[in-house]
Short mmCIF file of C-alpha atoms and ligand atoms in Angstrom, two decimals:
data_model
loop_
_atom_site.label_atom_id
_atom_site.label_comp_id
_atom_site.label_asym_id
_atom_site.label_seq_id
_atom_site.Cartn_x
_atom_site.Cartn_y
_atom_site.Cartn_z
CA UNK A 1 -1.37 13.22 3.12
CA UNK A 2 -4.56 11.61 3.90
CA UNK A 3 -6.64 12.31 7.26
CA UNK A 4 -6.08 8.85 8.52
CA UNK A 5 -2.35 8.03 9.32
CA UNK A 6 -0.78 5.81 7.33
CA UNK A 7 -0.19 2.02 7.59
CA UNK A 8 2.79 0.74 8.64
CA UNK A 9 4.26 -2.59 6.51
CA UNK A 10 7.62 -4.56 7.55
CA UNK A 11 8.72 -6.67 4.44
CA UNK A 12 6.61 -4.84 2.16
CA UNK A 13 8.80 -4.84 -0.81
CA UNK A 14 8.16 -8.37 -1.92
CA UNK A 15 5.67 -11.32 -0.95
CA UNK A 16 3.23 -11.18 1.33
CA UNK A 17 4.31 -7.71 2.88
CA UNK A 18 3.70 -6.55 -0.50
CA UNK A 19 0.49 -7.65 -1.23
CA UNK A 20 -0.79 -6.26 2.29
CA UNK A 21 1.12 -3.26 1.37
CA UNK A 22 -0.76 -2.89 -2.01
CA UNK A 23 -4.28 -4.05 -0.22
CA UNK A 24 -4.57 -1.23 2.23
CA UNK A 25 -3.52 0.85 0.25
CA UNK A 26 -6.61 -0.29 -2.29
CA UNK A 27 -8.38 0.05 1.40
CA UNK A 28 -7.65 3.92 1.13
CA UNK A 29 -4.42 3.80 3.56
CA UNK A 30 -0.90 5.98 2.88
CA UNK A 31 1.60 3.37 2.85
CA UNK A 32 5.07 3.52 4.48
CA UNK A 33 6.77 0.22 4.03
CA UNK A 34 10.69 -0.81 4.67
CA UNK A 35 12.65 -3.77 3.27
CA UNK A 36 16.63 -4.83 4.01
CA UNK A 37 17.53 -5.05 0.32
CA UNK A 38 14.60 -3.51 -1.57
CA UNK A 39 15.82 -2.63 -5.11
CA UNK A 40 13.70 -3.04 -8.09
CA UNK A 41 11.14 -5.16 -6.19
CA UNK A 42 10.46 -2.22 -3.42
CA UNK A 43 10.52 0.77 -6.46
CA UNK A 44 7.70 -1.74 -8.39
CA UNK A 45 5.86 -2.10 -5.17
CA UNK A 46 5.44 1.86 -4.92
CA UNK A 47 4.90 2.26 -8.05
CA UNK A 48 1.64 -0.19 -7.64
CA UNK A 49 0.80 1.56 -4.37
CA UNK A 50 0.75 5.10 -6.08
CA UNK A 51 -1.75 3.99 -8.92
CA UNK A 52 -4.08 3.40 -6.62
CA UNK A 53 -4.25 7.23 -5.67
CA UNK A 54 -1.98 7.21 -1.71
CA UNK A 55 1.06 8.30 -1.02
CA UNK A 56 3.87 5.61 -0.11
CA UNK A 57 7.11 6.77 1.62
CA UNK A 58 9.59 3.35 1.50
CA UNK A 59 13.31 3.03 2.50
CA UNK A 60 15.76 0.04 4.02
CA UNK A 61 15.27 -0.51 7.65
CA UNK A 62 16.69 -3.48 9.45
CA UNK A 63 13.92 -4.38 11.68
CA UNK A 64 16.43 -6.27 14.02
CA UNK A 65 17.94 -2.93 14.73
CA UNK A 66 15.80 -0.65 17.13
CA UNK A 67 17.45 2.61 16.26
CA UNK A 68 17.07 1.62 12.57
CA UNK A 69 13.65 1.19 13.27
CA UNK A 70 13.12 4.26 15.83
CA UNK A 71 14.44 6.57 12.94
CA UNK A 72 12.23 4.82 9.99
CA UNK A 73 9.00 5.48 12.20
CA UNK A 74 10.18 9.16 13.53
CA UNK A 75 10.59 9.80 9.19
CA UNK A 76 7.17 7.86 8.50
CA UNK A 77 5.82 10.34 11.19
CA UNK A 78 7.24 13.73 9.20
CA UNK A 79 6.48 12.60 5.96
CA UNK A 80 2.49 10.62 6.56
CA UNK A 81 1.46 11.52 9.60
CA UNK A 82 0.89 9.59 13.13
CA UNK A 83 0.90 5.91 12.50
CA UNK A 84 -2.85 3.98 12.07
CA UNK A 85 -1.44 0.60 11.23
CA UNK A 86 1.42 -1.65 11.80
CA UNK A 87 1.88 -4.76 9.79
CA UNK A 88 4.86 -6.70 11.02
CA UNK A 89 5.56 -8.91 7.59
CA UNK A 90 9.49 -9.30 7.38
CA UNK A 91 11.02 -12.55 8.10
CA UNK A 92 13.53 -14.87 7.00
CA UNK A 93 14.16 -18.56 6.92
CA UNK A 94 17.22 -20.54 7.90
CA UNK A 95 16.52 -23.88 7.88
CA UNK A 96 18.58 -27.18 9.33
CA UNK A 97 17.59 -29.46 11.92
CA UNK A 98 18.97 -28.18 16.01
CA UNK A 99 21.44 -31.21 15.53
CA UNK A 100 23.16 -28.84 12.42
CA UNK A 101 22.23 -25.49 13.03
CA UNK A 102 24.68 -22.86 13.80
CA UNK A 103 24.22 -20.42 16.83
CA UNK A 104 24.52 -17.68 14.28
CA UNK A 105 21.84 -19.02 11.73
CA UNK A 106 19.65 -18.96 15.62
CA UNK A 107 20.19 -16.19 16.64
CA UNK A 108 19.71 -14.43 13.17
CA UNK A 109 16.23 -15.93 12.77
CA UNK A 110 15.15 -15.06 16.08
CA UNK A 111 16.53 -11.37 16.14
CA UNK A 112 14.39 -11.00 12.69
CA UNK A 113 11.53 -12.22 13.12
CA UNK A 114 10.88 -12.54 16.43
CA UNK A 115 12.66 -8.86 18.03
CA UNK A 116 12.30 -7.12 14.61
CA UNK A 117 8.28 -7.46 15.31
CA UNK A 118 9.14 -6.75 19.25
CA UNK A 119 11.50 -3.64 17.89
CA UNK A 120 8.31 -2.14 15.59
CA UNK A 121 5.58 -2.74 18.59
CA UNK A 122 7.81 -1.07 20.78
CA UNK A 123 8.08 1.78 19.11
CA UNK A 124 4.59 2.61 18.05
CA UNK A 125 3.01 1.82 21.04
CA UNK A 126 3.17 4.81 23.12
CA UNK A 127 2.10 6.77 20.03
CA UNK A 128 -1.34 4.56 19.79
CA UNK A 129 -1.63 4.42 23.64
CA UNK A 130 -1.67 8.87 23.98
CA UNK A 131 -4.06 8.35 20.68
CA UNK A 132 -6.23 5.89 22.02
CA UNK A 133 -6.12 4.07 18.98
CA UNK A 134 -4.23 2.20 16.26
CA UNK A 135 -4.38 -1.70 15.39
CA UNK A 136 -1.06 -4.58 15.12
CA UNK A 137 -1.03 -7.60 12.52
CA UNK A 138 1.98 -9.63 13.38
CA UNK A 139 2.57 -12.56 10.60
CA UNK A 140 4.01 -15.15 11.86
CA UNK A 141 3.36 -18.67 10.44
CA UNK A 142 1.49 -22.40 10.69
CA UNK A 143 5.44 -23.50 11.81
CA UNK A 144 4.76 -21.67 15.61
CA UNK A 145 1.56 -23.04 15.76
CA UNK A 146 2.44 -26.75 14.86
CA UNK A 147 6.40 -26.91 15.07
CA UNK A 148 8.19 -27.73 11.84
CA UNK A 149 10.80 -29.91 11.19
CA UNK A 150 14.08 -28.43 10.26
CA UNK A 151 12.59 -24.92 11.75
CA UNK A 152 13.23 -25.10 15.25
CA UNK A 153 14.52 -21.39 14.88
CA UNK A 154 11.65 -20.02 13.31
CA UNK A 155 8.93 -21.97 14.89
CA UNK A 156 10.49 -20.28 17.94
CA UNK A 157 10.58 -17.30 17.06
CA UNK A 158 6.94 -17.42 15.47
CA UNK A 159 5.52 -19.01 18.53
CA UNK A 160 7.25 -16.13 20.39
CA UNK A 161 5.11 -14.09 18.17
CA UNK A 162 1.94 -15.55 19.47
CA UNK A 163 2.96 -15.24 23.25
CA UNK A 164 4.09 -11.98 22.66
CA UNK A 165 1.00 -10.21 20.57
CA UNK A 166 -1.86 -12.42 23.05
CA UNK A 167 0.31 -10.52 26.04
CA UNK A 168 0.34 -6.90 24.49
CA UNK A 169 -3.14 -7.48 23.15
CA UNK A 170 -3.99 -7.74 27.07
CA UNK A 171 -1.49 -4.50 28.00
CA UNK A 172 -3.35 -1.76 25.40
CA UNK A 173 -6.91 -3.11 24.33
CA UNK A 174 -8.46 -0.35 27.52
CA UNK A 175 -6.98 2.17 25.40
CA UNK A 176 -8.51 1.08 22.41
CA UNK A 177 -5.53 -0.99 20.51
CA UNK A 178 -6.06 -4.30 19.00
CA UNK A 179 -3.25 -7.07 17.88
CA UNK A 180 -3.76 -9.99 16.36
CA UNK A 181 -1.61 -12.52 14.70
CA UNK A 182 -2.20 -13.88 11.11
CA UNK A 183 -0.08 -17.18 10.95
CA UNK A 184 0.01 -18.28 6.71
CA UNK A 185 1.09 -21.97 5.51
CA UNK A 186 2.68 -22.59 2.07
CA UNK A 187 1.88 -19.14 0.20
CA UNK A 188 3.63 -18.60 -2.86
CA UNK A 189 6.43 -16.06 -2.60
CA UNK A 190 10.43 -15.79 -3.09
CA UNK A 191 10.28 -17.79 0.81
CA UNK A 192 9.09 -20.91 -0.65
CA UNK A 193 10.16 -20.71 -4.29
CA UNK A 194 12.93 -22.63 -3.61
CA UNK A 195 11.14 -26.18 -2.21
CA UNK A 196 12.42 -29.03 -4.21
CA UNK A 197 9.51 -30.97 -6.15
CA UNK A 198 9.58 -33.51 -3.21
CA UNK A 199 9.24 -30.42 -0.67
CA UNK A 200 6.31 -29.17 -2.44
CA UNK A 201 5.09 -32.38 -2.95
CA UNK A 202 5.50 -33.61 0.77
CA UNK A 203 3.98 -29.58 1.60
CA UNK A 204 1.12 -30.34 -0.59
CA UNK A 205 0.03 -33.77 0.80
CA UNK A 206 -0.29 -32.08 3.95
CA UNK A 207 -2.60 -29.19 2.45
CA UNK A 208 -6.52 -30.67 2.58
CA UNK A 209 -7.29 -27.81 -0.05
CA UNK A 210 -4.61 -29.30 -2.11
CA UNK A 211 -2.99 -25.90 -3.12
CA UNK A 212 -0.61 -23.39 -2.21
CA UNK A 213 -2.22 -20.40 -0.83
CA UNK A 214 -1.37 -16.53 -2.92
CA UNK A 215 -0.22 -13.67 -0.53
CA UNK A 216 -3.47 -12.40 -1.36
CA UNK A 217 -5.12 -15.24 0.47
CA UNK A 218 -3.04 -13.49 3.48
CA UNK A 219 -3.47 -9.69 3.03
CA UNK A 220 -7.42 -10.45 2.31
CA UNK A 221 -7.61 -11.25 6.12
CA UNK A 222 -5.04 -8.51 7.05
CA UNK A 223 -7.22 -5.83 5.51
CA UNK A 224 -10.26 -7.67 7.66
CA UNK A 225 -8.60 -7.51 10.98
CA UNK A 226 -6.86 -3.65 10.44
CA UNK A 227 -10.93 -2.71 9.95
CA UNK A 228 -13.84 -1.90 11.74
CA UNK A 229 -15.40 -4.74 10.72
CA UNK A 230 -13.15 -6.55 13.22
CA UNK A 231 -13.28 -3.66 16.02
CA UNK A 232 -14.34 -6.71 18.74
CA UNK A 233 -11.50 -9.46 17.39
CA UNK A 234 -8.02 -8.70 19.23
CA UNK A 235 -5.74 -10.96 20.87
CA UNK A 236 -6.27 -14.04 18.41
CA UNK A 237 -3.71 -16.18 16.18
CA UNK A 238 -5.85 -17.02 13.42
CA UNK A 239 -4.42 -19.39 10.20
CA UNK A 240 -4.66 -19.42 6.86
CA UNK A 241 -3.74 -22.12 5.43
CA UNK A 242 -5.80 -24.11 3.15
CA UNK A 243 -6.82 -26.67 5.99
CA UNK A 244 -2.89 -28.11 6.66
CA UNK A 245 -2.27 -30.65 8.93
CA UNK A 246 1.37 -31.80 10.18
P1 NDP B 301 9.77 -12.96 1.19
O1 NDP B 301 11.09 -13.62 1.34
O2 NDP B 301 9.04 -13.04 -0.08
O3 NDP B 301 9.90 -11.40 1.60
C1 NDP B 301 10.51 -11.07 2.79
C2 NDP B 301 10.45 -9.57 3.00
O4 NDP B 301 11.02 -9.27 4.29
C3 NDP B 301 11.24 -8.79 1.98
O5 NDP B 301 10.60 -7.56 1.75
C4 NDP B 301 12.57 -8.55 2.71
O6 NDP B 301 13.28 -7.40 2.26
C5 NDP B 301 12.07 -8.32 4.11
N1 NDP B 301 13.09 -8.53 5.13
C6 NDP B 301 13.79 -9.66 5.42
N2 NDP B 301 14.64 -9.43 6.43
C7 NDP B 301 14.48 -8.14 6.79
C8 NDP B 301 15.08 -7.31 7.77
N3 NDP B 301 16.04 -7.76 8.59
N4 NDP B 301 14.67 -6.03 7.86
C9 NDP B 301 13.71 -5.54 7.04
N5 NDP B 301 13.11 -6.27 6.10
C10 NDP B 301 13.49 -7.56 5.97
O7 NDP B 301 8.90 -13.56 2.40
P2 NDP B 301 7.33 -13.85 2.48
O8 NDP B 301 6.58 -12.74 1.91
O9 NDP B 301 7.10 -15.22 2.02
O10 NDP B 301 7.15 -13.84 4.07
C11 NDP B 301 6.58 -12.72 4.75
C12 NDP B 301 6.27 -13.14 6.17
O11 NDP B 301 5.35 -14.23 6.14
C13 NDP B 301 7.50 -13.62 6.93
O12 NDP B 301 7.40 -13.21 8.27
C14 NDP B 301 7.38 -15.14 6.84
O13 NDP B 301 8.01 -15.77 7.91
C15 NDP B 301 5.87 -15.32 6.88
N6 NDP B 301 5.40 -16.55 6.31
C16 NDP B 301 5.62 -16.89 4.99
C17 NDP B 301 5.13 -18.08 4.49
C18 NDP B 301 5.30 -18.51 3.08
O14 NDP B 301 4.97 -19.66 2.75
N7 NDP B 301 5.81 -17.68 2.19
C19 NDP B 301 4.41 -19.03 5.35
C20 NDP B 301 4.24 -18.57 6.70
C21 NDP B 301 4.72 -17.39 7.14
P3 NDP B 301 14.46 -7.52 1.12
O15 NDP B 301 13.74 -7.88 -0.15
O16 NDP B 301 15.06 -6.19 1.00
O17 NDP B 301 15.41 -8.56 1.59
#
Protein backbone atom coordinates (compact mmCIF):
# COMPACT_ATOMS: atom_id res chain seq x y z
CA UNK A 1 0.00 0.00 0.00
CA UNK A 2 1.51 3.18 -0.95
CA UNK A 3 1.73 6.36 1.49
CA UNK A 4 -0.62 8.34 -0.61
CA UNK A 5 -4.24 6.91 -0.72
CA UNK A 6 -5.32 5.61 -3.64
CA UNK A 7 -7.32 7.06 -6.57
CA UNK A 8 -10.66 6.46 -6.93
CA UNK A 9 -12.00 5.62 -10.85
CA UNK A 10 -15.89 5.07 -11.77
CA UNK A 11 -15.99 3.27 -15.25
CA UNK A 12 -12.52 2.30 -15.12
CA UNK A 13 -12.76 -0.99 -16.76
CA UNK A 14 -13.03 0.21 -20.31
CA UNK A 15 -12.66 3.68 -22.23
CA UNK A 16 -11.82 6.62 -20.88
CA UNK A 17 -12.14 5.45 -17.12
CA UNK A 18 -9.56 3.11 -18.12
CA UNK A 19 -7.10 5.11 -19.52
CA UNK A 20 -7.32 7.60 -16.41
CA UNK A 21 -7.24 4.50 -14.43
CA UNK A 22 -3.94 3.30 -16.11
CA UNK A 23 -2.51 7.16 -16.13
CA UNK A 24 -2.45 7.71 -12.42
CA UNK A 25 -1.51 4.86 -11.83
CA UNK A 26 1.75 5.61 -14.30
CA UNK A 27 1.43 8.97 -11.95
CA UNK A 28 2.44 6.65 -8.92
CA UNK A 29 -1.35 6.28 -7.54
CA UNK A 30 -2.96 2.71 -6.05
CA UNK A 31 -5.88 2.28 -8.14
CA UNK A 32 -9.34 1.12 -6.98
CA UNK A 33 -11.68 1.22 -9.90
CA UNK A 34 -15.46 -0.36 -10.28
CA UNK A 35 -17.41 -1.19 -13.44
CA UNK A 36 -21.29 -2.72 -13.78
CA UNK A 37 -20.25 -5.58 -16.06
CA UNK A 38 -16.44 -5.67 -15.95
CA UNK A 39 -15.31 -9.11 -17.24
CA UNK A 40 -12.32 -9.56 -19.34
CA UNK A 41 -12.05 -5.81 -20.05
CA UNK A 42 -11.79 -4.87 -16.07
CA UNK A 43 -9.22 -8.19 -15.36
CA UNK A 44 -6.98 -6.61 -18.61
CA UNK A 45 -7.27 -3.21 -17.10
CA UNK A 46 -5.59 -4.51 -13.73
CA UNK A 47 -3.46 -6.39 -15.21
CA UNK A 48 -2.02 -3.03 -17.07
CA UNK A 49 -2.34 -1.14 -13.78
CA UNK A 50 -0.13 -3.77 -11.87
CA UNK A 51 2.83 -3.59 -14.47
CA UNK A 52 3.29 -0.39 -13.69
CA UNK A 53 4.38 -1.33 -10.02
CA UNK A 54 0.63 -0.16 -7.71
CA UNK A 55 -1.69 -2.06 -6.34
CA UNK A 56 -5.35 -2.04 -7.94
CA UNK A 57 -8.31 -3.43 -5.91
CA UNK A 58 -11.47 -3.56 -8.72
CA UNK A 59 -15.01 -5.07 -8.30
CA UNK A 60 -18.80 -4.29 -9.81
CA UNK A 61 -20.42 -1.39 -8.20
CA UNK A 62 -23.54 0.20 -9.56
CA UNK A 63 -22.81 3.77 -9.09
CA UNK A 64 -26.63 4.56 -9.22
CA UNK A 65 -26.93 2.63 -6.05
CA UNK A 66 -25.59 4.53 -2.86
CA UNK A 67 -25.24 1.52 -0.65
CA UNK A 68 -23.48 -0.22 -3.58
CA UNK A 69 -21.30 2.54 -3.62
CA UNK A 70 -21.01 3.20 0.34
CA UNK A 71 -19.75 -0.51 0.62
CA UNK A 72 -17.21 -0.29 -2.57
CA UNK A 73 -15.52 2.86 -0.85
CA UNK A 74 -15.74 1.39 2.96
CA UNK A 75 -13.66 -1.97 1.01
CA UNK A 76 -11.37 0.54 -1.08
CA UNK A 77 -10.71 2.05 2.47
CA UNK A 78 -9.58 -1.60 4.14
CA UNK A 79 -7.79 -2.75 1.33
CA UNK A 80 -5.71 0.98 -0.04
CA UNK A 81 -6.07 3.20 2.41
CA UNK A 82 -8.09 6.70 2.83
CA UNK A 83 -9.16 7.89 -0.54
CA UNK A 84 -6.73 10.78 -2.47
CA UNK A 85 -8.68 10.83 -5.68
CA UNK A 86 -12.04 10.41 -7.12
CA UNK A 87 -12.57 10.17 -10.81
CA UNK A 88 -16.25 9.97 -11.61
CA UNK A 89 -15.91 8.27 -15.37
CA UNK A 90 -19.04 5.86 -15.70
CA UNK A 91 -21.80 6.80 -17.91
CA UNK A 92 -24.09 5.54 -20.37
CA UNK A 93 -25.93 6.70 -23.42
CA UNK A 94 -29.55 6.31 -24.40
CA UNK A 95 -30.24 8.18 -27.16
CA UNK A 96 -33.80 9.30 -28.98
CA UNK A 97 -35.16 12.60 -29.38
CA UNK A 98 -37.79 13.84 -25.96
CA UNK A 99 -40.62 13.32 -28.64
CA UNK A 100 -39.55 9.20 -28.44
CA UNK A 101 -37.86 8.71 -25.37
CA UNK A 102 -39.19 6.54 -22.71
CA UNK A 103 -39.42 7.74 -18.99
CA UNK A 104 -37.37 4.69 -18.20
CA UNK A 105 -34.50 5.27 -20.83
CA UNK A 106 -34.69 9.15 -18.61
CA UNK A 107 -34.59 8.27 -15.74
CA UNK A 108 -31.84 5.53 -16.31
CA UNK A 109 -29.46 8.09 -17.86
CA UNK A 110 -29.94 10.54 -15.27
CA UNK A 111 -29.67 8.11 -12.18
CA UNK A 112 -26.14 7.02 -13.91
CA UNK A 113 -24.57 9.61 -14.75
CA UNK A 114 -25.83 12.32 -13.12
CA UNK A 115 -26.64 10.65 -9.14
CA UNK A 116 -24.02 7.88 -9.70
CA UNK A 117 -21.33 10.97 -9.68
CA UNK A 118 -23.70 12.70 -6.82
CA UNK A 119 -23.71 9.00 -4.98
CA UNK A 120 -19.51 8.82 -5.16
CA UNK A 121 -19.08 12.74 -4.01
CA UNK A 122 -21.29 12.05 -1.32
CA UNK A 123 -19.61 9.55 0.06
CA UNK A 124 -16.05 10.66 0.04
CA UNK A 125 -16.58 13.93 1.06
CA UNK A 126 -16.63 13.89 4.71
CA UNK A 127 -13.52 11.68 4.51
CA UNK A 128 -11.53 14.62 2.47
CA UNK A 129 -13.26 17.37 4.56
CA UNK A 130 -11.74 15.68 8.39
CA UNK A 131 -8.42 15.23 6.01
CA UNK A 132 -8.31 18.53 4.71
CA UNK A 133 -7.56 17.28 1.48
CA UNK A 134 -8.40 15.15 -1.56
CA UNK A 135 -9.30 16.37 -5.25
CA UNK A 136 -12.84 15.40 -7.68
CA UNK A 137 -12.70 15.00 -11.65
CA UNK A 138 -16.25 14.57 -12.74
CA UNK A 139 -16.43 13.68 -16.71
CA UNK A 140 -19.14 14.73 -18.06
CA UNK A 141 -19.24 15.74 -21.78
CA UNK A 142 -19.29 18.70 -24.74
CA UNK A 143 -23.36 17.46 -24.89
CA UNK A 144 -24.03 19.56 -21.23
CA UNK A 145 -22.10 22.24 -22.35
CA UNK A 146 -23.74 22.72 -25.89
CA UNK A 147 -27.00 20.47 -25.79
CA UNK A 148 -27.11 17.62 -28.27
CA UNK A 149 -29.64 16.52 -30.36
CA UNK A 150 -31.20 13.24 -29.58
CA UNK A 151 -29.47 13.60 -25.90
CA UNK A 152 -31.77 15.57 -24.03
CA UNK A 153 -31.21 12.91 -21.16
CA UNK A 154 -27.67 13.06 -21.02
CA UNK A 155 -27.05 16.63 -21.78
CA UNK A 156 -29.16 16.91 -18.61
CA UNK A 157 -27.68 14.98 -16.67
CA UNK A 158 -24.08 16.26 -17.78
CA UNK A 159 -25.08 19.83 -17.36
CA UNK A 160 -26.29 18.71 -13.89
CA UNK A 161 -22.74 17.70 -13.55
CA UNK A 162 -21.45 21.15 -14.09
CA UNK A 163 -24.01 22.85 -11.64
CA UNK A 164 -23.38 20.34 -9.27
CA UNK A 165 -19.26 20.13 -9.10
CA UNK A 166 -19.07 24.48 -9.57
CA UNK A 167 -21.55 24.25 -6.25
CA UNK A 168 -19.46 21.65 -4.17
CA UNK A 169 -16.28 23.18 -5.51
CA UNK A 170 -17.66 26.38 -3.49
CA UNK A 171 -18.87 24.02 -0.24
CA UNK A 172 -15.10 22.28 0.46
CA UNK A 173 -12.28 24.39 -1.35
CA UNK A 174 -11.61 26.22 2.70
CA UNK A 175 -10.79 22.82 3.59
CA UNK A 176 -8.51 22.29 0.93
CA UNK A 177 -10.67 20.11 -1.77
CA UNK A 178 -10.74 20.90 -5.36
CA UNK A 179 -13.43 19.64 -8.20
CA UNK A 180 -13.36 20.23 -11.47
CA UNK A 181 -15.16 18.93 -14.43
CA UNK A 182 -13.43 17.55 -17.62
CA UNK A 183 -16.24 17.57 -20.36
CA UNK A 184 -14.62 15.22 -23.69
CA UNK A 185 -16.25 15.38 -27.38
CA UNK A 186 -16.02 12.42 -29.82
CA UNK A 187 -13.18 10.20 -28.08
CA UNK A 188 -12.83 6.88 -29.34
CA UNK A 189 -14.20 4.21 -27.04
CA UNK A 190 -17.00 1.29 -26.99
CA UNK A 191 -19.56 4.79 -26.40
CA UNK A 192 -19.07 5.94 -29.82
CA UNK A 193 -18.03 2.82 -31.71
CA UNK A 194 -21.26 2.38 -32.82
CA UNK A 195 -21.87 5.95 -34.98
CA UNK A 196 -22.94 5.09 -38.43
CA UNK A 197 -20.43 6.48 -41.21
CA UNK A 198 -22.89 9.46 -41.60
CA UNK A 199 -22.73 9.98 -37.62
CA UNK A 200 -19.09 10.11 -37.69
CA UNK A 201 -19.08 11.92 -40.64
CA UNK A 202 -21.70 14.63 -39.50
CA UNK A 203 -19.42 14.36 -35.77
CA UNK A 204 -16.38 15.04 -37.73
CA UNK A 205 -17.49 18.11 -39.76
CA UNK A 206 -18.17 19.64 -36.58
CA UNK A 207 -14.54 18.83 -35.14
CA UNK A 208 -12.08 21.99 -36.38
CA UNK A 209 -9.11 19.50 -35.57
CA UNK A 210 -10.74 17.15 -37.89
CA UNK A 211 -10.24 14.01 -35.65
CA UNK A 212 -11.62 12.02 -33.01
CA UNK A 213 -9.92 12.62 -29.82
CA UNK A 214 -8.11 9.04 -27.82
CA UNK A 215 -9.12 8.64 -24.08
CA UNK A 216 -5.70 9.56 -23.60
CA UNK A 217 -6.37 13.01 -24.91
CA UNK A 218 -8.84 12.93 -21.70
CA UNK A 219 -6.87 11.24 -18.87
CA UNK A 220 -3.69 13.55 -20.00
CA UNK A 221 -5.74 16.50 -18.48
CA UNK A 222 -7.18 14.32 -15.63
CA UNK A 223 -3.71 13.49 -14.39
CA UNK A 224 -3.08 17.58 -14.74
CA UNK A 225 -5.97 18.65 -12.65
CA UNK A 226 -5.62 15.53 -9.76
CA UNK A 227 -1.84 17.33 -9.38
CA UNK A 228 -0.14 19.95 -7.77
CA UNK A 229 0.52 21.49 -10.72
CA UNK A 230 -3.16 22.52 -10.71
CA UNK A 231 -3.37 23.15 -6.74
CA UNK A 232 -5.02 26.92 -7.71
CA UNK A 233 -7.61 25.48 -10.66
CA UNK A 234 -10.97 24.19 -8.88
CA UNK A 235 -14.41 24.82 -9.73
CA UNK A 236 -13.92 24.90 -13.68
CA UNK A 237 -15.63 22.79 -16.64
CA UNK A 238 -12.89 22.68 -18.97
CA UNK A 239 -13.30 20.73 -22.72
CA UNK A 240 -11.46 18.71 -24.66
CA UNK A 241 -12.48 18.39 -27.67
CA UNK A 242 -10.48 19.05 -30.66
CA UNK A 243 -12.04 22.65 -31.15
CA UNK A 244 -15.99 21.28 -31.85
CA UNK A 245 -18.56 23.48 -32.61
CA UNK A 246 -22.46 22.55 -32.74
P1 LIG B 1 -17.55 3.25 -22.24
O1 LIG B 1 -18.90 2.82 -22.66
O2 LIG B 1 -16.37 2.91 -23.06
O3 LIG B 1 -17.27 2.76 -20.72
C1 LIG B 1 -18.22 3.01 -19.76
C2 LIG B 1 -17.72 2.53 -18.41
O4 LIG B 1 -18.69 2.89 -17.41
C3 LIG B 1 -17.53 1.04 -18.34
O5 LIG B 1 -16.46 0.74 -17.48
C4 LIG B 1 -18.85 0.58 -17.68
O6 LIG B 1 -18.76 -0.66 -16.99
C5 LIG B 1 -19.07 1.70 -16.71
N1 LIG B 1 -20.45 1.83 -16.27
C6 LIG B 1 -21.57 2.08 -17.00
N2 LIG B 1 -22.65 2.11 -16.21
C7 LIG B 1 -22.22 1.88 -14.96
C8 LIG B 1 -22.86 1.78 -13.70
N3 LIG B 1 -24.20 1.92 -13.57
N4 LIG B 1 -22.11 1.53 -12.61
C9 LIG B 1 -20.77 1.38 -12.71
N5 LIG B 1 -20.10 1.46 -13.86
C10 LIG B 1 -20.82 1.70 -14.98
O7 LIG B 1 -17.69 4.84 -22.06
P2 LIG B 1 -16.61 5.99 -22.29
O8 LIG B 1 -15.32 5.60 -21.73
O9 LIG B 1 -16.71 6.43 -23.68
O10 LIG B 1 -17.25 7.13 -21.38
C11 LIG B 1 -16.73 7.45 -20.09
C12 LIG B 1 -17.34 8.74 -19.62
O11 LIG B 1 -17.02 9.78 -20.56
C13 LIG B 1 -18.87 8.69 -19.55
O12 LIG B 1 -19.30 9.45 -18.45
C14 LIG B 1 -19.29 9.37 -20.85
O13 LIG B 1 -20.55 9.95 -20.74
C15 LIG B 1 -18.19 10.41 -21.01
N6 LIG B 1 -18.01 10.86 -22.36
C16 LIG B 1 -17.65 10.02 -23.39
C17 LIG B 1 -17.46 10.51 -24.66
C18 LIG B 1 -17.06 9.67 -25.82
O14 LIG B 1 -17.06 10.17 -26.96
N7 LIG B 1 -16.70 8.42 -25.64
C19 LIG B 1 -17.67 11.94 -24.96
C20 LIG B 1 -18.04 12.72 -23.83
C21 LIG B 1 -18.20 12.20 -22.59
P3 LIG B 1 -19.16 -2.08 -17.71
O15 LIG B 1 -18.10 -2.30 -18.74
O16 LIG B 1 -19.08 -3.11 -16.66
O17 LIG B 1 -20.53 -1.90 -18.26
Amino acid sequence: MSERGPAVVTGGSRGIGRAVAVQLAADGYDIAFCYRLGGDAAVQTEKEIRDLGVECYHAPCDVADLSSVQAFLGTVEEKLGDTAVLVNSAGIVKDNPMVLMPAADWHAVIDTNLSGTYNFCRSAVFGFMKRKSGTIVNISSVAGVFGNPTQTNYSAAKSGIHGMSRALSKEVAKYGIRVNVVAPGFIDTDMTSGLTDKARKAALGMIPMKRIGSPENVSDLVSFLVSERASYITGQVIQVDGGIAF
